[in-house]
Each structure stands twice: as C-alpha cells, then as structure tokens.
mmCIF file of C-alpha atoms in Angstrom:
data_model
loop_
_atom_site.group_PDB
_atom_site.id
_atom_site.type_symbol
_atom_site.label_atom_id
_atom_site.label_comp_id
_atom_site.label_asym_id
_atom_site.label_seq_id
_atom_site.Cartn_x
_atom_site.Cartn_y
_atom_site.Cartn_z
ATOM 1 C CA UNK A 23 23.775 -13.805 -11.084
ATOM 2 C CA UNK A 24 20.223 -12.563 -11.854
ATOM 3 C CA UNK A 25 19.356 -8.985 -10.896
ATOM 4 C CA UNK A 26 15.730 -7.834 -10.959
ATOM 5 C CA UNK A 27 14.509 -4.397 -11.904
ATOM 6 C CA UNK A 28 11.132 -2.771 -12.617
ATOM 7 C CA UNK A 29 10.523 -0.559 -15.674
ATOM 8 C CA UNK A 30 7.276 1.397 -15.948
ATOM 9 C CA UNK A 31 5.288 3.418 -18.446
ATOM 10 C CA UNK A 32 2.052 5.395 -18.304
ATOM 11 C CA UNK A 33 -0.950 3.392 -19.426
ATOM 12 C CA UNK A 34 -4.726 3.852 -19.409
ATOM 13 C CA UNK A 35 -6.417 0.426 -19.195
ATOM 14 C CA UNK A 36 -8.939 -0.610 -21.846
ATOM 15 C CA UNK A 37 -12.360 -1.966 -20.927
ATOM 16 C CA UNK A 38 -11.126 -5.560 -21.200
ATOM 17 C CA UNK A 39 -8.220 -4.880 -18.825
ATOM 18 C CA UNK A 40 -10.539 -3.067 -16.397
ATOM 19 C CA UNK A 41 -12.830 -6.115 -16.245
ATOM 20 C CA UNK A 42 -9.833 -8.382 -15.644
ATOM 21 C CA UNK A 43 -8.584 -6.052 -12.901
ATOM 22 C CA UNK A 44 -11.943 -6.117 -11.119
ATOM 23 C CA UNK A 45 -12.049 -9.910 -11.253
ATOM 24 C CA UNK A 46 -8.428 -10.241 -10.107
ATOM 25 C CA UNK A 47 -9.035 -7.896 -7.164
ATOM 26 C CA UNK A 48 -12.140 -9.885 -6.164
ATOM 27 C CA UNK A 49 -10.189 -13.162 -6.399
ATOM 28 C CA UNK A 50 -7.410 -11.763 -4.194
ATOM 29 C CA UNK A 51 -9.894 -10.567 -1.563
ATOM 30 C CA UNK A 52 -11.634 -13.955 -1.584
ATOM 31 C CA UNK A 53 -8.294 -15.718 -1.006
ATOM 32 C CA UNK A 54 -7.444 -13.318 1.847
ATOM 33 C CA UNK A 55 -10.814 -13.899 3.547
ATOM 34 C CA UNK A 56 -10.606 -17.686 3.296
ATOM 35 C CA UNK A 57 -7.000 -17.739 4.538
ATOM 36 C CA UNK A 58 -7.728 -15.564 7.589
ATOM 37 C CA UNK A 59 -10.915 -17.468 8.462
ATOM 38 C CA UNK A 60 -9.041 -20.798 8.339
ATOM 39 C CA UNK A 61 -5.856 -19.414 9.940
ATOM 40 C CA UNK A 62 -3.499 -20.509 7.154
ATOM 41 C CA UNK A 63 -0.626 -18.592 5.575
ATOM 42 C CA UNK A 64 1.227 -20.922 3.215
ATOM 43 C CA UNK A 65 0.655 -20.649 -0.522
ATOM 44 C CA UNK A 66 0.013 -24.397 -0.934
ATOM 45 C CA UNK A 67 -2.626 -24.466 1.811
ATOM 46 C CA UNK A 68 -4.463 -21.471 0.340
ATOM 47 C CA UNK A 69 -4.290 -23.032 -3.130
ATOM 48 C CA UNK A 70 -5.804 -26.329 -1.920
ATOM 49 C CA UNK A 71 -8.585 -24.430 -0.170
ATOM 50 C CA UNK A 72 -9.714 -21.901 -2.792
ATOM 51 C CA UNK A 73 -8.412 -22.942 -6.231
ATOM 52 C CA UNK A 74 -11.542 -24.794 -7.338
ATOM 53 C CA UNK A 75 -13.759 -22.117 -5.827
ATOM 54 C CA UNK A 76 -11.976 -19.554 -7.992
ATOM 55 C CA UNK A 77 -12.479 -21.682 -11.097
ATOM 56 C CA UNK A 78 -16.226 -21.979 -10.391
ATOM 57 C CA UNK A 79 -16.870 -18.299 -9.624
ATOM 58 C CA UNK A 80 -14.522 -16.421 -11.970
ATOM 59 C CA UNK A 81 -14.263 -16.784 -15.735
ATOM 60 C CA UNK A 82 -10.642 -15.724 -16.300
ATOM 61 C CA UNK A 83 -7.517 -17.476 -17.607
ATOM 62 C CA UNK A 84 -6.080 -19.877 -15.045
ATOM 63 C CA UNK A 85 -2.812 -17.881 -14.932
ATOM 64 C CA UNK A 86 -4.533 -15.293 -12.769
ATOM 65 C CA UNK A 87 -5.776 -17.849 -10.192
ATOM 66 C CA UNK A 88 -2.224 -18.718 -9.176
ATOM 67 C CA UNK A 89 -1.120 -15.065 -9.167
ATOM 68 C CA UNK A 90 -4.071 -14.056 -6.966
ATOM 69 C CA UNK A 91 -3.206 -16.853 -4.514
ATOM 70 C CA UNK A 92 0.450 -15.748 -4.387
ATOM 71 C CA UNK A 93 -0.474 -12.124 -3.782
ATOM 72 C CA UNK A 94 -2.982 -13.091 -1.081
ATOM 73 C CA UNK A 95 -0.407 -15.306 0.672
ATOM 74 C CA UNK A 96 2.001 -12.361 0.966
ATOM 75 C CA UNK A 97 -0.721 -10.047 2.304
ATOM 76 C CA UNK A 98 -1.897 -12.623 4.862
ATOM 77 C CA UNK A 99 1.648 -13.202 6.146
ATOM 78 C CA UNK A 100 2.078 -9.462 6.708
ATOM 79 C CA UNK A 101 -1.310 -9.380 8.457
ATOM 80 C CA UNK A 102 -0.310 -12.165 10.877
ATOM 81 C CA UNK A 103 2.973 -10.407 11.602
ATOM 82 C CA UNK A 104 1.147 -7.154 12.384
ATOM 83 C CA UNK A 105 -1.421 -9.089 14.445
ATOM 84 C CA UNK A 106 1.299 -10.553 16.663
ATOM 85 C CA UNK A 107 2.710 -7.066 17.271
ATOM 86 C CA UNK A 108 -0.771 -5.755 18.064
ATOM 87 C CA UNK A 109 -1.323 -8.683 20.452
ATOM 88 C CA UNK A 110 1.755 -7.650 22.466
ATOM 89 C CA UNK A 111 0.411 -4.105 22.500
ATOM 90 C CA UNK A 112 -2.980 -5.312 23.784
ATOM 91 C CA UNK A 113 -1.335 -7.250 26.629
ATOM 92 C CA UNK A 114 0.703 -4.170 27.538
ATOM 93 C CA UNK A 115 -2.456 -2.024 27.521
ATOM 94 C CA UNK A 116 -4.198 -4.533 29.776
ATOM 95 C CA UNK A 117 -1.398 -4.205 32.355
ATOM 96 C CA UNK A 118 -1.579 -0.405 32.188
ATOM 97 C CA UNK A 119 -5.383 -0.409 32.589
ATOM 98 C CA UNK A 120 -5.149 -2.674 35.650
ATOM 99 C CA UNK A 121 -2.585 -0.370 37.238
ATOM 100 C CA UNK A 122 -4.754 2.684 36.434
ATOM 101 C CA UNK A 123 -7.718 1.035 38.189
ATOM 102 C CA UNK A 124 -5.629 0.297 41.286
ATOM 103 C CA UNK A 125 -4.278 3.856 41.452
ATOM 104 C CA UNK A 126 -7.757 5.390 41.037
ATOM 105 C CA UNK A 127 -9.064 3.130 43.782
ATOM 106 C CA UNK A 128 -6.172 4.183 46.012
ATOM 107 C CA UNK A 129 -6.884 7.857 45.253
ATOM 108 C CA UNK A 130 -10.470 7.454 46.408
ATOM 109 C CA UNK A 131 -9.228 6.051 49.715
ATOM 110 C CA UNK A 132 -6.534 8.676 50.347
ATOM 111 C CA UNK A 133 -9.111 11.157 51.687
ATOM 112 C CA UNK A 134 -9.801 8.874 54.611
ATOM 113 C CA UNK A 135 -6.505 7.077 55.229
ATOM 114 C CA UNK A 136 -3.693 8.827 53.260
ATOM 115 C CA UNK A 137 -1.758 12.069 53.268
ATOM 116 C CA UNK A 138 -1.620 14.849 50.680
ATOM 117 C CA UNK A 139 1.929 13.868 49.753
ATOM 118 C CA UNK A 140 0.809 10.316 49.040
ATOM 119 C CA UNK A 141 -2.120 11.622 46.947
ATOM 120 C CA UNK A 142 0.208 13.819 44.842
ATOM 121 C CA UNK A 143 2.474 10.808 44.229
ATOM 122 C CA UNK A 144 -0.503 8.718 43.073
ATOM 123 C CA UNK A 145 -1.734 11.515 40.786
ATOM 124 C CA UNK A 146 1.722 11.784 39.221
ATOM 125 C CA UNK A 147 1.847 8.017 38.622
ATOM 126 C CA UNK A 148 -1.650 8.095 37.127
ATOM 127 C CA UNK A 149 -0.702 10.934 34.778
ATOM 128 C CA UNK A 150 2.395 8.998 33.596
ATOM 129 C CA UNK A 151 0.361 5.828 32.965
ATOM 130 C CA UNK A 152 -2.303 7.709 31.003
ATOM 131 C CA UNK A 153 0.407 9.236 28.805
ATOM 132 C CA UNK A 154 1.828 5.766 28.150
ATOM 133 C CA UNK A 155 -1.626 4.464 27.281
ATOM 134 C CA UNK A 156 -2.228 7.293 24.804
ATOM 135 C CA UNK A 157 1.158 6.736 23.157
ATOM 136 C CA UNK A 158 0.619 2.982 22.827
ATOM 137 C CA UNK A 159 -2.610 3.298 20.853
ATOM 138 C CA UNK A 160 -5.600 0.994 20.742
ATOM 139 C CA UNK A 161 -3.839 -2.238 19.754
ATOM 140 C CA UNK A 162 -6.503 -2.920 17.115
ATOM 141 C CA UNK A 163 -5.737 -4.051 13.568
ATOM 142 C CA UNK A 164 -8.019 -4.162 10.550
ATOM 143 C CA UNK A 165 -8.390 -7.147 8.299
ATOM 144 C CA UNK A 166 -6.643 -6.481 4.966
ATOM 145 C CA UNK A 167 -8.726 -5.688 1.894
ATOM 146 C CA UNK A 168 -7.447 -4.858 -1.597
ATOM 147 C CA UNK A 169 -9.364 -1.763 -2.723
ATOM 148 C CA UNK A 170 -7.421 -0.455 -5.722
ATOM 149 C CA UNK A 171 -7.916 -2.683 -8.793
ATOM 150 C CA UNK A 172 -4.800 -4.190 -10.327
ATOM 151 C CA UNK A 173 -3.717 -7.112 -12.508
ATOM 152 C CA UNK A 174 -0.505 -9.129 -12.298
ATOM 153 C CA UNK A 175 0.887 -12.480 -13.376
ATOM 154 C CA UNK A 176 4.277 -14.038 -13.929
ATOM 155 C CA UNK A 177 3.417 -16.450 -16.766
ATOM 156 C CA UNK A 178 1.016 -16.825 -19.685
ATOM 157 C CA UNK A 179 1.978 -13.501 -21.304
ATOM 158 C CA UNK A 180 4.450 -12.748 -24.097
ATOM 159 C CA UNK A 181 6.143 -9.842 -25.857
ATOM 160 C CA UNK A 182 5.657 -9.629 -29.621
ATOM 161 C CA UNK A 183 6.590 -6.830 -32.024
ATOM 162 C CA UNK A 184 7.163 -4.326 -29.200
ATOM 163 C CA UNK A 185 3.750 -5.159 -27.683
ATOM 164 C CA UNK A 186 2.841 -6.833 -24.432
ATOM 165 C CA UNK A 187 0.306 -9.612 -25.073
ATOM 166 C CA UNK A 188 -1.864 -9.880 -21.956
ATOM 167 C CA UNK A 189 -3.993 -13.077 -21.737
ATOM 168 C CA UNK A 190 -7.678 -12.068 -21.757
ATOM 169 C CA UNK A 191 -9.351 -15.408 -22.445
ATOM 170 C CA UNK A 192 -8.849 -18.712 -24.166
ATOM 171 C CA UNK A 193 -6.404 -17.971 -27.010
ATOM 172 C CA UNK A 194 -7.271 -14.288 -26.668
ATOM 173 C CA UNK A 195 -4.770 -11.555 -25.905
ATOM 174 C CA UNK A 196 -5.026 -7.842 -25.212
ATOM 175 C CA UNK A 197 -2.277 -5.989 -27.064
ATOM 176 C CA UNK A 198 -0.516 -3.163 -25.146
ATOM 177 C CA UNK A 199 2.100 -1.083 -27.069
ATOM 178 C CA UNK A 200 5.377 -0.585 -25.179
ATOM 179 C CA UNK A 201 7.210 2.723 -25.241
ATOM 180 C CA UNK A 202 10.766 3.039 -26.666
ATOM 181 C CA UNK A 203 12.357 3.151 -23.209
ATOM 182 C CA UNK A 204 10.963 -0.250 -22.192
ATOM 183 C CA UNK A 205 11.647 -1.730 -25.652
ATOM 184 C CA UNK A 206 15.312 -0.691 -25.453
ATOM 185 C CA UNK A 207 15.554 -2.189 -21.971
ATOM 186 C CA UNK A 208 14.050 -5.611 -22.759
ATOM 187 C CA UNK A 209 15.624 -6.069 -26.194
ATOM 188 C CA UNK A 210 19.065 -6.923 -24.786
ATOM 189 C CA UNK A 211 20.304 -10.527 -24.895
ATOM 190 C CA UNK A 212 20.812 -10.899 -21.138
ATOM 191 C CA UNK A 213 17.347 -9.535 -20.216
ATOM 192 C CA UNK A 214 14.153 -11.570 -19.705
ATOM 193 C CA UNK A 215 10.693 -10.273 -18.769
ATOM 194 C CA UNK A 216 9.561 -12.069 -15.586
ATOM 195 C CA UNK A 217 6.155 -10.527 -14.802
ATOM 196 C CA UNK A 218 3.884 -7.537 -15.370
ATOM 197 C CA UNK A 219 1.589 -5.445 -13.168
ATOM 198 C CA UNK A 220 -1.126 -3.085 -14.382
ATOM 199 C CA UNK A 221 -2.959 -0.595 -12.167
ATOM 200 C CA UNK A 222 -5.208 2.332 -13.017
ATOM 201 C CA UNK A 223 -2.426 4.549 -14.417
ATOM 202 C CA UNK A 224 0.758 2.566 -15.079
ATOM 203 C CA UNK A 225 2.135 -0.619 -16.593
ATOM 204 C CA UNK A 226 5.159 -2.118 -14.829
ATOM 205 C CA UNK A 227 7.383 -4.917 -16.155
ATOM 206 C CA UNK A 228 9.740 -6.839 -13.893
ATOM 207 C CA UNK A 229 12.857 -7.791 -15.843
ATOM 208 C CA UNK A 230 15.692 -10.118 -14.887
ATOM 209 C CA UNK A 231 19.222 -9.193 -15.978
ATOM 210 C CA UNK A 232 21.956 -11.855 -16.012
ATOM 211 C CA UNK A 233 25.116 -10.227 -14.666
ATOM 212 C CA UNK A 234 28.516 -11.916 -14.670
ATOM 213 C CA UNK A 235 29.983 -11.988 -11.182
ATOM 214 C CA UNK A 236 33.388 -10.367 -10.780
ATOM 215 C CA UNK A 237 36.021 -12.701 -9.318
ATOM 216 C CA UNK A 238 37.425 -10.936 -6.266
ATOM 217 C CA UNK A 239 40.481 -11.778 -4.183
ATOM 218 C CA UNK A 240 40.315 -8.716 -1.908
ATOM 219 C CA UNK A 241 37.512 -7.176 0.154
ATOM 220 C CA UNK A 242 36.449 -3.689 1.204
ATOM 221 C CA UNK A 243 34.710 -3.193 4.551
ATOM 222 C CA UNK A 244 31.995 -0.603 5.215
ATOM 223 C CA UNK A 245 31.619 0.889 8.687
ATOM 224 C CA UNK A 246 28.416 2.919 9.137
ATOM 225 C CA UNK A 247 28.324 5.775 11.642
ATOM 226 C CA UNK A 248 25.943 8.653 12.279
ATOM 227 C CA UNK A 249 28.257 11.347 10.860
ATOM 228 C CA UNK A 250 30.349 9.388 8.357
ATOM 229 C CA UNK A 251 30.661 6.159 6.389
ATOM 230 C CA UNK A 252 34.119 4.589 6.325
ATOM 231 C CA UNK A 253 35.006 2.194 3.496
ATOM 232 C CA UNK A 254 38.344 0.487 2.817
ATOM 233 C CA UNK A 255 40.808 -2.200 3.845
ATOM 234 C CA UNK A 256 44.424 -2.392 5.050
ATOM 235 C CA UNK A 257 45.701 -1.016 1.694
ATOM 236 C CA UNK A 258 43.394 1.941 1.033
ATOM 237 C CA UNK A 259 40.381 3.617 2.594
ATOM 238 C CA UNK A 260 38.148 6.661 2.530
ATOM 239 C CA UNK A 261 35.791 8.502 4.881
ATOM 240 C CA UNK A 262 32.554 9.851 3.404
ATOM 241 C CA UNK A 263 31.041 12.756 5.312
ATOM 242 C CA UNK A 264 27.271 12.305 5.740
ATOM 243 C CA UNK A 265 26.736 14.744 8.605
ATOM 244 C CA UNK A 266 24.277 16.628 6.366
ATOM 245 C CA UNK A 267 21.776 13.784 6.880
ATOM 246 C CA UNK A 268 21.611 14.492 10.612
ATOM 247 C CA UNK A 269 21.229 18.224 9.930
ATOM 248 C CA UNK A 270 18.390 17.601 7.455
ATOM 249 C CA UNK A 271 16.587 15.296 9.880
ATOM 250 C CA UNK A 272 16.933 17.755 12.761
ATOM 251 C CA UNK A 273 15.774 20.675 10.604
ATOM 252 C CA UNK A 274 12.555 18.979 9.522
ATOM 253 C CA UNK A 275 12.015 17.543 12.977
ATOM 254 C CA UNK A 276 11.738 21.063 14.425
ATOM 255 C CA UNK A 277 9.143 22.230 11.903
ATOM 256 C CA UNK A 278 5.751 22.875 13.461
ATOM 257 C CA UNK A 279 3.254 20.982 11.334
ATOM 258 C CA UNK A 280 0.188 21.176 13.574
ATOM 259 C CA UNK A 281 -2.754 22.978 12.016
ATOM 260 C CA UNK A 282 -6.315 23.595 13.128
ATOM 261 C CA UNK A 283 -7.483 21.557 10.152
ATOM 262 C CA UNK A 284 -6.059 18.010 10.354
ATOM 263 C CA UNK A 285 -6.251 17.588 6.585
ATOM 264 C CA UNK A 286 -3.949 20.570 6.025
ATOM 265 C CA UNK A 287 -1.636 19.218 8.736
ATOM 266 C CA UNK A 288 -1.353 15.876 6.928
ATOM 267 C CA UNK A 289 -0.645 17.642 3.624
ATOM 268 C CA UNK A 290 2.126 19.696 5.245
ATOM 269 C CA UNK A 291 3.613 16.626 6.944
ATOM 270 C CA UNK A 292 3.629 14.725 3.635
ATOM 271 C CA UNK A 293 5.228 17.684 1.862
ATOM 272 C CA UNK A 294 8.117 18.114 4.296
ATOM 273 C CA UNK A 295 8.538 14.363 4.768
ATOM 274 C CA UNK A 296 8.899 13.893 1.015
ATOM 275 C CA UNK A 297 11.372 16.752 0.798
ATOM 276 C CA UNK A 298 13.446 15.315 3.646
ATOM 277 C CA UNK A 299 13.473 11.818 2.086
ATOM 278 C CA UNK A 300 14.556 13.146 -1.306
ATOM 279 C CA UNK A 301 17.476 15.082 0.150
ATOM 280 C CA UNK A 302 18.622 12.163 2.285
ATOM 281 C CA UNK A 303 18.275 9.692 -0.605
ATOM 282 C CA UNK A 304 20.485 11.876 -2.801
ATOM 283 C CA UNK A 305 23.317 11.663 -0.258
ATOM 284 C CA UNK A 306 22.856 7.912 0.256
ATOM 285 C CA UNK A 307 22.820 7.099 -3.478
ATOM 286 C CA UNK A 308 25.851 9.292 -4.166
ATOM 287 C CA UNK A 309 27.867 7.649 -1.380
ATOM 288 C CA UNK A 310 26.809 4.130 -2.402
ATOM 289 C CA UNK A 311 27.737 4.801 -6.039
ATOM 290 C CA UNK A 312 31.227 5.973 -5.077
ATOM 291 C CA UNK A 313 31.849 2.911 -2.878
ATOM 292 C CA UNK A 314 30.597 0.418 -5.477
ATOM 293 C CA UNK A 315 32.472 2.050 -8.381
ATOM 294 C CA UNK A 316 35.720 1.922 -6.427
ATOM 295 C CA UNK A 317 35.079 -1.733 -5.558
ATOM 296 C CA UNK A 318 34.564 -2.516 -9.274
ATOM 297 C CA UNK A 319 37.819 -0.789 -10.234
ATOM 298 C CA UNK A 320 39.819 -2.657 -7.581
ATOM 299 C CA UNK A 321 37.906 -5.954 -8.079
ATOM 300 C CA UNK A 322 37.003 -6.143 -4.398
ATOM 301 C CA UNK A 323 34.010 -7.749 -2.697
ATOM 302 C CA UNK A 324 31.945 -5.532 -0.389
ATOM 303 C CA UNK A 325 31.614 -6.577 3.262
ATOM 304 C CA UNK A 326 28.769 -5.246 5.419
ATOM 305 C CA UNK A 327 28.531 -5.512 9.196
ATOM 306 C CA UNK A 328 25.437 -6.782 10.990
ATOM 307 C CA UNK A 329 24.059 -3.917 13.090
ATOM 308 C CA UNK A 330 20.736 -5.497 13.984
ATOM 309 C CA UNK A 331 19.704 -4.343 17.440
ATOM 310 C CA UNK A 332 21.583 -1.024 17.240
ATOM 311 C CA UNK A 333 18.398 0.853 18.126
ATOM 312 C CA UNK A 334 18.190 -1.071 21.404
ATOM 313 C CA UNK A 335 21.221 0.843 22.713
ATOM 314 C CA UNK A 336 18.873 3.562 23.942
ATOM 315 C CA UNK A 337 15.213 3.510 24.892
ATOM 316 C CA UNK A 338 12.630 5.657 26.616
ATOM 317 C CA UNK A 339 13.345 5.940 30.318
ATOM 318 C CA UNK A 340 17.158 5.571 30.204
ATOM 319 C CA UNK A 341 17.589 9.289 31.043
ATOM 320 C CA UNK A 342 19.669 10.049 27.922
ATOM 321 C CA UNK A 343 17.102 12.393 26.434
ATOM 322 C CA UNK A 344 15.000 12.471 23.263
ATOM 323 C CA UNK A 345 17.780 14.040 21.151
ATOM 324 C CA UNK A 346 20.115 11.124 21.863
ATOM 325 C CA UNK A 347 17.375 8.586 21.050
ATOM 326 C CA UNK A 348 16.544 10.483 17.870
ATOM 327 C CA UNK A 349 20.089 9.988 16.544
ATOM 328 C CA UNK A 350 19.841 6.199 16.797
ATOM 329 C CA UNK A 351 16.158 5.693 15.992
ATOM 330 C CA UNK A 352 15.448 8.251 13.262
ATOM 331 C CA UNK A 353 18.531 10.158 12.154
ATOM 332 C CA UNK A 354 20.417 7.742 9.893
ATOM 333 C CA UNK A 355 18.667 5.074 7.751
ATOM 334 C CA UNK A 356 21.170 2.227 8.268
ATOM 335 C CA UNK A 357 19.008 -0.427 6.616
ATOM 336 C CA UNK A 358 18.169 1.720 3.604
ATOM 337 C CA UNK A 359 21.832 2.426 2.908
ATOM 338 C CA UNK A 360 22.590 -1.289 3.097
ATOM 339 C CA UNK A 361 19.825 -2.128 0.596
ATOM 340 C CA UNK A 362 21.076 0.592 -1.806
ATOM 341 C CA UNK A 363 24.666 -0.691 -1.636
ATOM 342 C CA UNK A 364 23.523 -4.304 -2.094
ATOM 343 C CA UNK A 365 21.377 -3.462 -5.122
ATOM 344 C CA UNK A 366 24.096 -1.330 -6.758
ATOM 345 C CA UNK A 367 26.727 -4.001 -6.180
ATOM 346 C CA UNK A 368 24.574 -6.825 -7.550
ATOM 347 C CA UNK A 369 23.732 -4.805 -10.661
ATOM 348 C CA UNK A 370 27.485 -4.530 -11.396
ATOM 349 C CA UNK A 371 28.408 -8.108 -10.473
ATOM 350 C CA UNK A 372 30.220 -7.273 -7.213
ATOM 351 C CA UNK A 373 29.809 -9.951 -4.487
ATOM 352 C CA UNK A 374 28.352 -8.734 -1.188
ATOM 353 C CA UNK A 375 29.251 -10.477 2.088
ATOM 354 C CA UNK A 376 27.044 -9.834 5.141
ATOM 355 C CA UNK A 377 28.694 -10.726 8.431
ATOM 356 C CA UNK A 378 26.817 -12.415 11.256
ATOM 357 C CA UNK A 379 26.333 -10.872 14.698
ATOM 358 C CA UNK A 380 29.203 -12.955 16.088
ATOM 359 C CA UNK A 381 31.549 -11.924 13.265
ATOM 360 C CA UNK A 382 30.577 -8.256 13.640
ATOM 361 C CA UNK A 383 31.266 -8.157 17.360
ATOM 362 C CA UNK A 384 34.407 -6.232 18.329
ATOM 363 C CA UNK A 385 35.207 -4.729 14.938
ATOM 364 C CA UNK A 386 35.720 -1.268 16.474
ATOM 365 C CA UNK A 387 37.491 -2.412 19.650
ATOM 366 C CA UNK A 388 39.779 -5.250 18.379
ATOM 367 C CA UNK A 389 43.303 -4.391 17.262
ATOM 368 C CA UNK A 390 43.904 -4.980 13.555
ATOM 369 C CA UNK A 391 47.555 -5.946 14.207
ATOM 370 C CA UNK A 392 47.412 -8.429 17.093
ATOM 371 C CA UNK A 393 43.674 -8.881 17.747
ATOM 372 C CA UNK A 394 43.832 -7.662 21.372
ATOM 373 C CA UNK A 395 41.201 -5.419 22.882
ATOM 374 C CA UNK A 396 41.974 -1.726 22.438
ATOM 375 C CA UNK A 397 41.238 1.321 24.581
ATOM 376 C CA UNK A 398 39.421 4.425 23.357
ATOM 377 C CA UNK A 399 41.476 7.615 23.553
ATOM 378 C CA UNK A 400 40.471 11.216 22.715
ATOM 379 C CA UNK A 401 40.234 12.185 19.054
ATOM 380 C CA UNK A 402 38.264 9.111 17.889
ATOM 381 C CA UNK A 403 41.387 6.967 18.251
ATOM 382 C CA UNK A 404 41.967 3.486 19.673
ATOM 383 C CA UNK A 405 45.192 2.407 21.404
ATOM 384 C CA UNK A 406 46.500 -1.150 21.832
ATOM 385 C CA UNK A 407 48.713 -1.871 24.885
ATOM 386 C CA UNK A 408 49.927 -5.203 23.515
ATOM 387 C CA UNK A 409 51.538 -3.925 20.311
ATOM 388 C CA UNK A 410 51.793 -0.229 21.258
ATOM 389 C CA UNK A 411 49.858 0.969 18.190
ATOM 390 C CA UNK A 412 47.145 3.581 17.742
ATOM 391 C CA UNK A 413 44.696 3.997 14.890
ATOM 392 C CA UNK A 414 41.597 5.927 13.953
ATOM 393 C CA UNK A 415 38.518 4.161 15.281
ATOM 394 C CA UNK A 416 36.689 4.127 11.925
ATOM 395 C CA UNK A 417 39.787 2.923 10.043
ATOM 396 C CA UNK A 418 40.258 0.170 12.625
ATOM 397 C CA UNK A 419 36.634 -0.870 12.155
ATOM 398 C CA UNK A 420 36.612 -1.119 8.352
ATOM 399 C CA UNK A 421 39.930 -3.022 8.308
ATOM 400 C CA UNK A 422 38.530 -5.603 10.743
ATOM 401 C CA UNK A 423 35.313 -5.872 8.727
ATOM 402 C CA UNK A 424 37.274 -6.355 5.494
ATOM 403 C CA UNK A 425 39.538 -9.028 7.042
ATOM 404 C CA UNK A 426 36.628 -11.013 8.492
ATOM 405 C CA UNK A 427 34.727 -10.777 5.213
ATOM 406 C CA UNK A 428 37.818 -12.051 3.350
ATOM 407 C CA UNK A 429 37.870 -15.167 5.539
ATOM 408 C CA UNK A 430 34.208 -15.816 4.725
ATOM 409 C CA UNK A 431 34.818 -15.167 1.005
ATOM 410 C CA UNK A 432 37.728 -17.651 0.816
ATOM 411 C CA UNK A 433 35.718 -20.225 2.756
ATOM 412 C CA UNK A 434 32.848 -19.976 0.242
#
C-alpha cells in the first residue's frame, strides 16, 4: 500500500530556476484563462485546447507543459465549485433585496394608511433583513490567478549522487544538492521520489513509501464526541478525554481582537488563531497516535463512522443559542481528526474502514446484544428493554461501529 509524504529543505533558486518558475507560472495562468473562457474543467479538454499554444509560446522542456495543465485543471475545478456556492449566495441576496424594497415601500405608505405599531414591525423586519444581507456578503468571486512563482513536475527529473537533477532544457539539468535529512529519507529501498516543487524559499519532494498491510481479523471502532473520543470493541476499549479542545476554543473565541487599525487586528487574529490551532493539533495528534499504536499491537483494523451532516443538527434561527451552535460548528474538528487517524494508520499499514451513512445510523441507540432500540437514561447510559441490559452510551457506540466495520472487512 503506497503512502505519500512531503519532505522539504530550504533552497534559494538560481537564475535558471527563477526563469523556469516565471515561465511555468505564466503557462499555468494561460491554461486557467483558456479553461475559464471556454468553460471546461477536465485535464484532457484543457490539454487539447492549449498544449500546442504552450509549445509555440514557451521554450521549456515538455515535462512542464503537462504539469502546468494538471495544476491549472485543479485550480479551475476549485473555482467552479466556489462559483456555484457564490451563485446560491447571489440568488439569496436577490430575494433579500426584493423583500427590502417591499418593506421600504410599505414604510413610506404607513404614514397615510398604517398604524405606529405596524410601522415598528416593518422597521424591525427591515433591520433583520439588512443584518442578514451584511452577513451574507457580496456573492462575488474573483477569477483565479497564480501570483507567486513556482515550479513543479512529476516526471523528467532524477536523483543522482545526492543531487536533484531538474530538467532545464534539452539534455540540460540544473543540479540542486539535497540535505542529509532528505537523502536519508529517499535512500531506503521502499521509497521512490514521485515529484518535486520549488518556490521562492523551499524545495519539496513528494515521496511514495510502500508499506506492507497488516492482516487484521478484529476491528476497533472510533466514536467521536465533543468532550471525548471512545475507541475499542467488545473485548477492550478506552475513553480519551479531549475536553481541553472545547476550553481552548472558547478561550480564544472570547478574546477581543478588534483594533482601530485593521492591519493590527489581522495580525492579532492570526497570532491567536495560530496559537489555538497548535494547541488543538497537539491533542489531536497525541490521541490519534495512541489509538493507532494500540491497533498495531492488537492487529486490528480501524473503523470510522460517517458523520457527514452533523453540523446540520443546529442552525441559525432554531432558538438554541450561539454557544450551542459553536460546539457543533467550530469547537471540535471532526474531519481533521479523521484525516490524522487515516494518515497515521496508512503509514503503519493498518487498514481503515469508513462506514456509509446507512451503516453509521443507530450506532449509539442500537443495543449491542440484541440489536433493539435502546432508551437514554441519566448518566450517559442506554437501557434495552428487550434484553434488560444497560451500557455506557459511548461504549455502546464504539462496539456497534467495530461490529459493523468487521462485517465490511470480512466482505472485502
């Protein structure tokens, strides 16, 4: 099973590399412009449209033409995705503006036909709509442009005598010495260098590591909650306390970052945001490491539930308050923890099973003994009337997740 990783070193580009970076950036911008003008997103369509134009206008090795097209295709797809979101926002703004016009027209007529109570009600509605309009934003989106010069390709280069040989022309290479850290990383038998990227300050190599997959007969389920992460199966289990994440998020949420100078305000927001992320990441990585290491020792596959749509439980206007919404929308990074666990597990050869929405449904409320629906009782417990058994809610959840993942694992 291949696992990909990036290793970097500090590097100041030579004049030859700087010229290649400028040409590569121009090629990428040309591909982006042509793709947006012709409303195409696929790599093959962009290649058919601009490949020969690149060959005529840019005197670089052909390896960079394909890389520029690939990079442009990814940027254009993200642009179209953002454009569709902005289009929904524009339609929503149009509805709000039409309602604002009607209310303002009604306010002008209240002096002759309406009462003061009716006028106050209209003014309140107008104030609410204007707040919504300000929160929504303009709904505009800029066309993407690559401004910082960079150079990348996934073929045509080679590594010789602890040097990266970057193609600079026909049978010409620019030699870049690699530091001992990168040399030690790429000199192993199961490691291959897949691509490189050079910007104004760093050189980054993407390496692929062939990891042998561990054969697993058992599974361990992970149940993610706001205050804890429960991991285990019917044989063993453990609760990891992550309540500090919520405390960190609440602490930095209450900090007053507004300043008279907006530039200073942005600097302060970046400072405290970075500090908050670092502290949260430390807890997430530590918890993920413990779960994966225990799975390796017990030769168990990791099963993750599908919690897509969890943020839709609460929304603005449901009268549950901003603090309740904050817990679901901003407090715990569910997706980030899943990506950390997946990456750690793959790097150690542990299989990861992701359940579907249908398989995830009812993991907390179904009885692990008989499968009947349970009832919630005080103390974070669930009770089953059919088999007269009670169990901790989190333990019940991770056992169900592990059992359902085991069925999927045996089926595959």
